[in-house]
Coordinates of C-alpha atoms and ligand atoms in Angstrom, one line a residue:
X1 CA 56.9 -114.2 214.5
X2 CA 58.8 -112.8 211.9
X3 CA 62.7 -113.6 211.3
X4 CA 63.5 -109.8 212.2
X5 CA 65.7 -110.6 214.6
X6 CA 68.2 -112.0 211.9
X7 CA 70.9 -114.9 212.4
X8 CA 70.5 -115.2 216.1
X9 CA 67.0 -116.3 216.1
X10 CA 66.9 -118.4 213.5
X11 CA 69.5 -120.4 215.2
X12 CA 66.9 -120.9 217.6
X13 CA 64.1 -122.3 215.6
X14 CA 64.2 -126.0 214.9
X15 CA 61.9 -125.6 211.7
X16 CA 65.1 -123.4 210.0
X17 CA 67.6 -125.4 210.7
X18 CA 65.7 -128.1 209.2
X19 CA 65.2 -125.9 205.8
X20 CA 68.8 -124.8 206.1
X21 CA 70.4 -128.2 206.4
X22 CA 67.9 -129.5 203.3
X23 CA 69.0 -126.6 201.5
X24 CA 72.6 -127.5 202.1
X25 CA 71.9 -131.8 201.1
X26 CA 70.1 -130.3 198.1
X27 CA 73.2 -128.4 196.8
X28 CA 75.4 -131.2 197.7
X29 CA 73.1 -133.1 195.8
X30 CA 73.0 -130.5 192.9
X31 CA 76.8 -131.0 192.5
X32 CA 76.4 -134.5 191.8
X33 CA 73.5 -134.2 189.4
X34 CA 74.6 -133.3 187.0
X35 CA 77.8 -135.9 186.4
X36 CA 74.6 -137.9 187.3
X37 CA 72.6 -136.8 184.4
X38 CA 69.9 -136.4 186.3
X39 CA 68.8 -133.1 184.4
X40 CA 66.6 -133.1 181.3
X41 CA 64.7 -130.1 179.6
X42 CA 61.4 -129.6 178.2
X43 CA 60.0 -127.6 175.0
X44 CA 57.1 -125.2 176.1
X45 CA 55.2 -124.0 172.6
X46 CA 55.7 -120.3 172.1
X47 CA 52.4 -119.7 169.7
X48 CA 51.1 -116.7 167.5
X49 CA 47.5 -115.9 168.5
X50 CA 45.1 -116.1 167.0
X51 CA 45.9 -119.3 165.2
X52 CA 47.9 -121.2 168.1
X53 CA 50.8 -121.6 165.1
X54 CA 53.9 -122.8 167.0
X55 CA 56.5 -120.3 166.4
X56 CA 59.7 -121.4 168.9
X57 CA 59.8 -122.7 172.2
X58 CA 61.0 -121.8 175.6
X59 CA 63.7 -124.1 177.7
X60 CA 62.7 -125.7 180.7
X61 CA 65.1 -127.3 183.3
X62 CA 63.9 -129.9 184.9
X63 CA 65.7 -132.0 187.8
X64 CA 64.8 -135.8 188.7
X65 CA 66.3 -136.4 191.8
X66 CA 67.3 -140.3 192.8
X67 CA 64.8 -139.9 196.4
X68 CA 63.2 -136.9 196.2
X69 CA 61.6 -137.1 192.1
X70 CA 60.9 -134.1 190.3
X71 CA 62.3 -131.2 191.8
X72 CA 60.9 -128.2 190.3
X73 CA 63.3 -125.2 189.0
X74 CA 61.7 -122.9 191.3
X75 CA 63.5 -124.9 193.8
X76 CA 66.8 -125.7 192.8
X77 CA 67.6 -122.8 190.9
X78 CA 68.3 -120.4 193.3
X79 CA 69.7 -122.8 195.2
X80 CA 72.3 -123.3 192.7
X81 CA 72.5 -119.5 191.5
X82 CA 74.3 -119.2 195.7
X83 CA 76.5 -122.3 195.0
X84 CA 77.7 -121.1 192.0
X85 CA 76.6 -124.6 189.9
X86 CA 74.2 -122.6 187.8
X87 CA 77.1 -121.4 185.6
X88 CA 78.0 -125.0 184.6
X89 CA 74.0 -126.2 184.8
X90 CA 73.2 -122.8 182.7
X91 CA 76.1 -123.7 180.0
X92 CA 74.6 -127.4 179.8
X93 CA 71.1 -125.9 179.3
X94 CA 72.2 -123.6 176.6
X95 CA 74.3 -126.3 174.8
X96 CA 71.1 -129.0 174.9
X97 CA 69.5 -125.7 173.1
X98 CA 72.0 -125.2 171.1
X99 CA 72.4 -129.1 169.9
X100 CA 68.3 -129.2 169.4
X101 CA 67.9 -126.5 167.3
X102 CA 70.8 -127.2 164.9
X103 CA 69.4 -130.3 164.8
X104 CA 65.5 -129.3 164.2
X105 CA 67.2 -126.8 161.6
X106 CA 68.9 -130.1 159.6
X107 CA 65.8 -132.1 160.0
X108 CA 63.0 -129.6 159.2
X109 CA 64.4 -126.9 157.3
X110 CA 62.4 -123.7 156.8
X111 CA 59.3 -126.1 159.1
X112 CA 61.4 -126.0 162.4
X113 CA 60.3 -124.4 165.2
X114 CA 61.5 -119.9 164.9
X115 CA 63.3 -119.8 167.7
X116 CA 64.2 -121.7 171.4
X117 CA 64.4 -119.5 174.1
X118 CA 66.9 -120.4 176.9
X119 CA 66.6 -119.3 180.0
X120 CA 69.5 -116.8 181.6
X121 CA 70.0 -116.6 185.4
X122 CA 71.5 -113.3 186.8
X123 CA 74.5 -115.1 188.2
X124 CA 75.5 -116.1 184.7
X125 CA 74.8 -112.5 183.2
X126 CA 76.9 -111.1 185.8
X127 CA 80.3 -113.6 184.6
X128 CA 82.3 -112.0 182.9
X129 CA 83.5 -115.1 180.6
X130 CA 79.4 -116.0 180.4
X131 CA 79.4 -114.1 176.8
X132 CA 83.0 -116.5 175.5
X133 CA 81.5 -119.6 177.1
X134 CA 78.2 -118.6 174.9
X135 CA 80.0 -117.9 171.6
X136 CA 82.0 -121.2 172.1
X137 CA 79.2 -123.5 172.5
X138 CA 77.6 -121.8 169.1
X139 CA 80.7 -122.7 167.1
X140 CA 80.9 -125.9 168.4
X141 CA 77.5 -126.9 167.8
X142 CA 76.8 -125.3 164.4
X143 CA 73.6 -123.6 166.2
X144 CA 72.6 -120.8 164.2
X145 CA 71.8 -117.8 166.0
X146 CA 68.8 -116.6 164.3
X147 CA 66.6 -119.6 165.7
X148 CA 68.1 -119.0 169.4
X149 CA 66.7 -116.2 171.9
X150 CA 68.0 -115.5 175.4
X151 CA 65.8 -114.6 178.6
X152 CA 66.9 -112.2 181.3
X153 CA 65.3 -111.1 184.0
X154 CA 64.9 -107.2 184.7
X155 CA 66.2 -107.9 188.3
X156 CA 69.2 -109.5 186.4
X157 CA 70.2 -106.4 183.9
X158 CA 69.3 -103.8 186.7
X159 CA 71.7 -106.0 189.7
X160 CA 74.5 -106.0 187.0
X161 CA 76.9 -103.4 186.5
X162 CA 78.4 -104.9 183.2
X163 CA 74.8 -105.9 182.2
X164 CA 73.9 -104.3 179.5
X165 CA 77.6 -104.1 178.1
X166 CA 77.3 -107.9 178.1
X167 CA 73.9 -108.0 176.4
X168 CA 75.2 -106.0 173.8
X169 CA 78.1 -108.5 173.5
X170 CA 75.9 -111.3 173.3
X171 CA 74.1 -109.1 170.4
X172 CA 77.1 -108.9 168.5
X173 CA 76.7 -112.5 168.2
X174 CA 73.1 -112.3 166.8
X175 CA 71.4 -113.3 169.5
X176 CA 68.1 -111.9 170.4
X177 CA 66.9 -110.9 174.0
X178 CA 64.1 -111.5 176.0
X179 CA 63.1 -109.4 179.4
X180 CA 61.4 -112.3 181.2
X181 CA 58.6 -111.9 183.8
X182 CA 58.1 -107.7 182.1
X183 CA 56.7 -106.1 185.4
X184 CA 57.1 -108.3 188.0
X185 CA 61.0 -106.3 189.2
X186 CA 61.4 -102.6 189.5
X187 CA 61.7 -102.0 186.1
X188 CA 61.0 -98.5 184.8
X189 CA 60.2 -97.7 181.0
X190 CA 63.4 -96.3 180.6
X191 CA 65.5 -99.8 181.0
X192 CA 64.1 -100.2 177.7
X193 CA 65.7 -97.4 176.3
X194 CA 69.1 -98.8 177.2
X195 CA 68.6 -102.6 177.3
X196 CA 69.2 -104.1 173.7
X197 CA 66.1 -106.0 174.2
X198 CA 63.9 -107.4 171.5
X199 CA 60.9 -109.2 173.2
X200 CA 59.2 -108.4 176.5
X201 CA 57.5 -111.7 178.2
X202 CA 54.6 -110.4 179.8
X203 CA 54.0 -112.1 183.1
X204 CA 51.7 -114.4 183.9
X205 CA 50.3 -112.8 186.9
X206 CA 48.9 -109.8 184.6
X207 CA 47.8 -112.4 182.0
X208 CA 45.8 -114.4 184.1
X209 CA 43.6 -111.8 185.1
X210 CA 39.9 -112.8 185.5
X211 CA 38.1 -110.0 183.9
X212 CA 38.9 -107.3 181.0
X213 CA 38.3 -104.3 183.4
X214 CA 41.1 -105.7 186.2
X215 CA 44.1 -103.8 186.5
X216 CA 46.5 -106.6 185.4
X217 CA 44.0 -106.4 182.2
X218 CA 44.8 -102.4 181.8
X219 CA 48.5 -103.2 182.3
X220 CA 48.7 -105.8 179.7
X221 CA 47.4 -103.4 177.4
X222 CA 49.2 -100.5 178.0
X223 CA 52.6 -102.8 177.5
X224 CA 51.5 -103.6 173.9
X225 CA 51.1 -100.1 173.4
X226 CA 54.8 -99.5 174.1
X227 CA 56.4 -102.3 172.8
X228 CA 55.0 -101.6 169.7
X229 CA 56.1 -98.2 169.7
X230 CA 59.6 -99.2 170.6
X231 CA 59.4 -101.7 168.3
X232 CA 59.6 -104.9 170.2
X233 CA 57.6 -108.1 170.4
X234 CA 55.6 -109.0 173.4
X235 CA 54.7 -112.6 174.5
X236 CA 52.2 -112.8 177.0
X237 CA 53.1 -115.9 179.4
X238 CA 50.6 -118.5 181.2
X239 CA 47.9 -118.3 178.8
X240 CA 45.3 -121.1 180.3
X241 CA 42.1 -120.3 179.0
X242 CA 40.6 -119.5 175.4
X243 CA 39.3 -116.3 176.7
X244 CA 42.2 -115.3 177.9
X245 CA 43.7 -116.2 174.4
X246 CA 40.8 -114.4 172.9
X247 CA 41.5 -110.6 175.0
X248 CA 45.1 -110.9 174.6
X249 CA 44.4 -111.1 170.7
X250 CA 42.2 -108.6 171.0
X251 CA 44.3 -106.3 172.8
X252 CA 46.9 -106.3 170.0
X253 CA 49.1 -109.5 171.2
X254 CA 50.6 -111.3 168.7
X255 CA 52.8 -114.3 170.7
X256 CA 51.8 -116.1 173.8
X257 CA 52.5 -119.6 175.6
X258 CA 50.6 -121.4 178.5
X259 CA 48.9 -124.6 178.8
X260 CA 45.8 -123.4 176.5
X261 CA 48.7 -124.2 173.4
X262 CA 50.6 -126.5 175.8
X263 CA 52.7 -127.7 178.6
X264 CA 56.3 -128.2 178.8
X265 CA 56.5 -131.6 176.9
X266 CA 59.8 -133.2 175.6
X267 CA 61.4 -132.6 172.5
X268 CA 59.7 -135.3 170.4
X269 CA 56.4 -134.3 172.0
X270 CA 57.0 -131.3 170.8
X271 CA 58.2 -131.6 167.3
X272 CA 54.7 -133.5 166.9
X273 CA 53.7 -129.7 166.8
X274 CA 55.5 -128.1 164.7
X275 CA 53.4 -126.6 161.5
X276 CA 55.3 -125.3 158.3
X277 CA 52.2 -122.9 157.4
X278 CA 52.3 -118.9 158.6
X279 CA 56.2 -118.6 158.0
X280 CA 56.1 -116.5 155.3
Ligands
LIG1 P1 59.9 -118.7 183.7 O1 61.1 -118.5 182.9 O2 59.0 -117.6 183.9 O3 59.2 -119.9 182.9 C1 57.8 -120.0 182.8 C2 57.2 -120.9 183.9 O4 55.7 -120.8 183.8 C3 57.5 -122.4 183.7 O5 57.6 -123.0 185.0 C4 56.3 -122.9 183.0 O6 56.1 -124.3 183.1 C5 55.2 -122.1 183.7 N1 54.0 -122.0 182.8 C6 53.9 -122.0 181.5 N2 52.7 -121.8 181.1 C7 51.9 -121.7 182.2 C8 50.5 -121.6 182.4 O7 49.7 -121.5 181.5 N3 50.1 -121.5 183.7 C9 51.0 -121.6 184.8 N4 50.5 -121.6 186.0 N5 52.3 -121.8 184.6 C10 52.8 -121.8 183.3 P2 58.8 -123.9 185.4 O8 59.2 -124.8 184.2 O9 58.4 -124.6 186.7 O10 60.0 -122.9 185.6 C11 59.9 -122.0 186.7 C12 61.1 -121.0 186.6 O11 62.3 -121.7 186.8 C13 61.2 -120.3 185.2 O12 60.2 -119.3 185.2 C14 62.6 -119.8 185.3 O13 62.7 -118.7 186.1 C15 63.3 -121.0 186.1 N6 63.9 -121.9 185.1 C16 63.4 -123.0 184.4 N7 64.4 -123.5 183.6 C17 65.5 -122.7 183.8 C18 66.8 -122.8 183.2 O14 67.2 -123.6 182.4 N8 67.7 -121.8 183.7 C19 67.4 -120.9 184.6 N9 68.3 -120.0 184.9 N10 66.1 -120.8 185.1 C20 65.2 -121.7 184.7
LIG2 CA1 61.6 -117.6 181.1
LIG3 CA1 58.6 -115.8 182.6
LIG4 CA1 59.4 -116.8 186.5

């Protein structure tokens, strides 16, 4: 049976009330976690094909609950996007970016990693001090904004009336913008004509496609045809297999990540990758 009958009937179902009371312990929870410090991030490789040259990394937020272990982000995330603690769990993440990079920039010079790409939920987009908070936590870290790169969802700009005002904001700073998960919302062609955005990350669900001829295979291609048009990169997400890697190449792809180039790992893993080579 579906839930079409709205608040009523799920009242009656024993099985939600369970899910809506752990939803509830898992924000209380989330409040604590993060005085707790039980949040860490992970470095997932962002590579140029065809070489699998590390070129920047993307964030990942990872929670490691006291009972429950590893919860994944897919989890808690929303769950603290309708509690409102993603916009001090969102400032933390950007500041451990922040922190990371100015520190990979003292330590390796021209050899660190281009650029870490931090993750952006909608909530956050849509605060209206989100774009102060940002430029704060650059001048107090020294980060430079040339090696940092922020990733918005499509749902995100298009739910946002000030969206796009506060991207360009954000681009007054020097950051760069991402549109994560590029076709996966109800984007049309013509967000791109408004949205200062300077890297579409193509999602994994038209990457992983298992032949050439499949329509997430004809998609993938058409977007590199337009984002080179408009002049902007494309990453193609969830890369697994060297063929994969291979047609993505082939197709005119110059950027990609999945665990083919590697998982998220932490951040001495992943200095252990850097290379100095193909930044010219
Ligand atoms: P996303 O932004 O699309 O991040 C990419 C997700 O794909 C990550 O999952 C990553 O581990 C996974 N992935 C990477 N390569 C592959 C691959 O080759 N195959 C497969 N099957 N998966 C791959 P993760 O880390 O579980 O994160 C899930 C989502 O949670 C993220 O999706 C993002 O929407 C959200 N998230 C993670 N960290 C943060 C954060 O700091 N802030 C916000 N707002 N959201 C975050
Ligand atoms: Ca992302
Ligand atoms: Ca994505
Ligand atoms: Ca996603």
């Amino acid at each position: 049976a579906k839930a079409a009958g709205g608040q009523r009937w799920q009242r009656f179902d024993p099985r939600m009330d369970r899910a809506a009371d752990d939803t509830a312990r898992l924000a209380a929870d989330l409040r604590g976690a993060l005085a707790g410090e039980q949040f860490f991030v992970l470095y997932q490789p962002i590579v140029s094909l065809p070489d699998g040259v590390t070129t920047g990394a993307e964030v990942l937020l990872r929670w490691q609950h006291p009972e429950r272990g590893l919860v994944p982000p897919d989890v808690f995330i929303p769950v603290a996007e309708r509690t409102g603690v993603i916009h001090e769990l969102g400032a933390w993440v950007f500041e451990q970016a922040c922190r990371q990079s100015a520190d990979w920039s003292a330590r390796f010079g021209a050899g660190a990693p281009g650029r870490i790409s931090v993750n952006v939920s909608a909530r956050q987009l849509a605060d209206p001090d989100f774009v102060d908070a940002v430029a704060a936590t650059l001048r107090a870290t020294g980060a430079d904004t040339d090696h940092l790169l922020l990733e918005v969802t499509e749902t995100a700009v298009l739910n946002a009336e000030t969206a796009i005002d506060q991207l360009n904001r954000l681009k007054a700073l020097g950051l760069r913008i991402a549109l994560d998960d590029f076709g996966t919302g109800h984007s049309s062609l013509s967000l791109l004509l408004t949205c200062p955005v300077d890297v579409l990350k193509v999602d994994k669900s038209f990457v992983s496609g298992a032949s050439a001829e499949d329509a997430g295979a004809i998609i993938v291609k058409n977007i590199i045809g337009f984002t080179t048009d408009f002049g902007i990169d494309a990453v193609a997400e969830g890369v697994e297999t060297r063929d994969q890697a291979e047609r993505l190449h082939a197709a005119g792809y110059r950027l990609a990540q999945g665990y083919l180039f590697g998982r998220p790992m932490s951040a001495e893993a992943f200095e252990a990758t850097f290379q100095t080579a193909a930044v010219a």
